[in-house]
Short mmCIF file of C-alpha atoms in Angstrom, two decimals:
data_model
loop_
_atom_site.label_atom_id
_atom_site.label_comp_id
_atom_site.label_asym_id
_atom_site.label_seq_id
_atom_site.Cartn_x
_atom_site.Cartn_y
_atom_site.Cartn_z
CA UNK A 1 56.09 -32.98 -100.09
CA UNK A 2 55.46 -30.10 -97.53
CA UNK A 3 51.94 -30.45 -98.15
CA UNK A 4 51.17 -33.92 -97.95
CA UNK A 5 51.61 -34.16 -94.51
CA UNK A 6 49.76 -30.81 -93.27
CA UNK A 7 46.76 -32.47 -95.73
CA UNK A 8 47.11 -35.50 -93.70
CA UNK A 9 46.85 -33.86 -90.38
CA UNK A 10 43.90 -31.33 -91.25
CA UNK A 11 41.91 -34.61 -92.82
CA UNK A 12 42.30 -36.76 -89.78
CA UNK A 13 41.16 -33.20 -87.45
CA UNK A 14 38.36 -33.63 -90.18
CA UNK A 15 37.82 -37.69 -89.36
CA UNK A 16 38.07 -36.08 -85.20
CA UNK A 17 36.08 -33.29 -85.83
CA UNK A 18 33.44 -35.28 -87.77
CA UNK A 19 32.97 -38.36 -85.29
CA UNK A 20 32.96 -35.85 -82.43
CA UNK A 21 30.36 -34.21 -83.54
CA UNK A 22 28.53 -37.57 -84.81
CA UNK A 23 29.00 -38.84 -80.74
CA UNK A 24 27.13 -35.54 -79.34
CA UNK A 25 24.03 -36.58 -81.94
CA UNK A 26 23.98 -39.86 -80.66
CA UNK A 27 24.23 -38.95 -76.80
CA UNK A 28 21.82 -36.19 -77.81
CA UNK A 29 19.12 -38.20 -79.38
CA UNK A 30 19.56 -41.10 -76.41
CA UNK A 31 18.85 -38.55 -73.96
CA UNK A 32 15.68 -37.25 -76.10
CA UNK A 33 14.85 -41.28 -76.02
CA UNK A 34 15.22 -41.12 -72.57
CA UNK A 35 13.10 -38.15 -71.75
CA UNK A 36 9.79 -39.27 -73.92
CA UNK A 37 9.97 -42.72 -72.52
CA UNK A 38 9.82 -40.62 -69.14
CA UNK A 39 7.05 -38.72 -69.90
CA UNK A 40 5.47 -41.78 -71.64
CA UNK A 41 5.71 -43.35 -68.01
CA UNK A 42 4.16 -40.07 -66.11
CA UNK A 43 1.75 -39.57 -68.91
CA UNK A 44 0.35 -43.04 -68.92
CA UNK A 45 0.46 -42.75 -64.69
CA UNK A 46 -1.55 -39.60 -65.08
CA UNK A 47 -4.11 -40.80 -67.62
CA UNK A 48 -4.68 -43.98 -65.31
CA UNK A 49 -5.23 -42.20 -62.74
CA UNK A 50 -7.85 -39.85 -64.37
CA UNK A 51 -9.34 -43.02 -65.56
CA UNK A 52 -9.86 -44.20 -62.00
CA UNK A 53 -11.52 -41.17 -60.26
CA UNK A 54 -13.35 -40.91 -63.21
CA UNK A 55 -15.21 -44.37 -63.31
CA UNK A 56 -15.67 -44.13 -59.63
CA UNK A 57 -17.09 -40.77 -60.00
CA UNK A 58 -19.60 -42.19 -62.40
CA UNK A 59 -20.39 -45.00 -60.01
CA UNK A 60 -20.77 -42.38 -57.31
CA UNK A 61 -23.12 -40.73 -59.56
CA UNK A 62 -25.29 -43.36 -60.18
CA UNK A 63 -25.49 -44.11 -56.64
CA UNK A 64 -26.64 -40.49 -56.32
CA UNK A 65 -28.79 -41.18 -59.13
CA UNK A 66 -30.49 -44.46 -57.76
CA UNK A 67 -30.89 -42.81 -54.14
CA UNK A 68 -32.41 -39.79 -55.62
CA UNK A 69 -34.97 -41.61 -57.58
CA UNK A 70 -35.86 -43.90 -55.17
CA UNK A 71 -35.15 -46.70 -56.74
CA UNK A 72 -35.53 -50.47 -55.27
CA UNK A 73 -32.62 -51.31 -53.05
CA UNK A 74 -33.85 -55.01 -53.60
CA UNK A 75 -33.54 -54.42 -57.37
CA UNK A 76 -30.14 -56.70 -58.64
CA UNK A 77 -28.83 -53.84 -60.61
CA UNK A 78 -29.19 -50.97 -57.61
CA UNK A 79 -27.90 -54.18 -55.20
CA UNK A 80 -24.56 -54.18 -57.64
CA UNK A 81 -23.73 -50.30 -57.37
CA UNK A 82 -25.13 -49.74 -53.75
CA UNK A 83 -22.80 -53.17 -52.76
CA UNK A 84 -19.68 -51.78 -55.11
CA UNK A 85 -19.78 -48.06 -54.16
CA UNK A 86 -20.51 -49.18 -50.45
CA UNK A 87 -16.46 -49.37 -49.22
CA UNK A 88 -15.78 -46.13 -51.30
CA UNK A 89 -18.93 -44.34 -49.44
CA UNK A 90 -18.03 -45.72 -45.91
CA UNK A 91 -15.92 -42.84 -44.78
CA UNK A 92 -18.38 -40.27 -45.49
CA UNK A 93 -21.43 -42.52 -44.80
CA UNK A 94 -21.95 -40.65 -41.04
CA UNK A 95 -20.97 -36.90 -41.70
CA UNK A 96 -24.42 -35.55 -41.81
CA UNK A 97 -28.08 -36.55 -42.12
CA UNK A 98 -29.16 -36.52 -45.52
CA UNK A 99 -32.61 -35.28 -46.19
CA UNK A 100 -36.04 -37.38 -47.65
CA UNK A 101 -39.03 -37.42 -48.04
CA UNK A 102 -41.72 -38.52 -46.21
CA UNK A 103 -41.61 -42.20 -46.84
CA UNK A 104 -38.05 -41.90 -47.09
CA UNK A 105 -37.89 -43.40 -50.22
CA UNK A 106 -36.00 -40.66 -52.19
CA UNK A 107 -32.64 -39.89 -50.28
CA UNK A 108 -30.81 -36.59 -51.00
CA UNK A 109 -27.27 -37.45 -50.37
CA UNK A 110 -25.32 -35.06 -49.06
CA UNK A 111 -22.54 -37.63 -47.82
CA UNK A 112 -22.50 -38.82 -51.24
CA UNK A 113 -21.82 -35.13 -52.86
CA UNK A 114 -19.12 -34.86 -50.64
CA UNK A 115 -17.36 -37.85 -51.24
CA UNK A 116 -17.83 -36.93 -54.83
CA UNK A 117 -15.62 -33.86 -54.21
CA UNK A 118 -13.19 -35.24 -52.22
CA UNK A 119 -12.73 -38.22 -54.50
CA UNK A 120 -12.34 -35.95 -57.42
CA UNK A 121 -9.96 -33.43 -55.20
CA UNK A 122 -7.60 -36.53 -54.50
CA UNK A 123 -7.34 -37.23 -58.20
CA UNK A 124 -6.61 -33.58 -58.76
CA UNK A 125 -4.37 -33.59 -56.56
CA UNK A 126 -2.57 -36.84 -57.36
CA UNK A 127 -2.03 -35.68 -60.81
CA UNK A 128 -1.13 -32.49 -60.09
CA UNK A 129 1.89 -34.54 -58.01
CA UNK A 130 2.93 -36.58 -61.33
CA UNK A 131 2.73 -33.36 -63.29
CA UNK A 132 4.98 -32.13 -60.51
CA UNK A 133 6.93 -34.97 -60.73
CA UNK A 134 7.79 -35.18 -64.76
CA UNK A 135 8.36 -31.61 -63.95
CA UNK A 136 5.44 -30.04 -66.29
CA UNK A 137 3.45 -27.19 -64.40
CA UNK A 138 -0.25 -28.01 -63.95
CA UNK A 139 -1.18 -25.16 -65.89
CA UNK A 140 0.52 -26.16 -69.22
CA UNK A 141 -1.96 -28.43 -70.37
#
């Protein structure tokens, strides 16, 4: 009869024991819920924003492209990307004379390199910030 009740006691520090340790799973694997819907967030943030500085890179490029070449200003397709890239371009539009040739048909765009760099140094830079932010150095990747 001793024993019955020391049984009893050590089975329901069992029963404690056991849904103790089945609370710090739960809380555990919430918080790991937590944390990848986190990073989903800064990770989708991130790859939007590479998405962005990329396509106007590639717009920039074609701009560089089209001046380059000479191409027909007059031309609907050139008319599209000169008028699209135009309010991206307008900061750097006056920072130096860009070179031609002498019909200044073909236009080597220096302004246009440059916003080129900075573009791409602002998305650098803007990830490197959400890296920062979900706390994952820059480097890690």
């Amino acid at each position: 009869m001793n024993d019955n009740p020391n049984q009893h006691d050590e089975f329901l520090r069992q029963q404690e024991l056991t849904r103790q340790q089945d609370a710090l799973r739960l809380r555990q694997e919430t918080d790991r819920v937590s944390a990848a819907q986190r990073r989903g967030k800064f990770v989708w943030m991130s790859n939007t924003i590479g998405l962005l500085v990329g396509s106007l890179e590639i717009l920039l490029g074609i701009r560089f492209f089209l001046r380059v070449t000479g191409a027909n200003p007059d031309n609907p397709f050139a008319r599209f990307i000169f008028g699209l890239s135009e309010p991206f371009m307008a900061p750097f539009s006056t920072l130096f004379v860009s070179p031609t040739n002498g019909g200044a048909t073909q236009i080597f765009d220096i302004n246009l390199l440059i916003a080129m760099v900075v573009y791409a140094l602002l998305g650098a830079i803007a990830i490197a910030i959400v890296n920062y932010l979900q706390g994952q150095s820059p480097y890690s990747r």
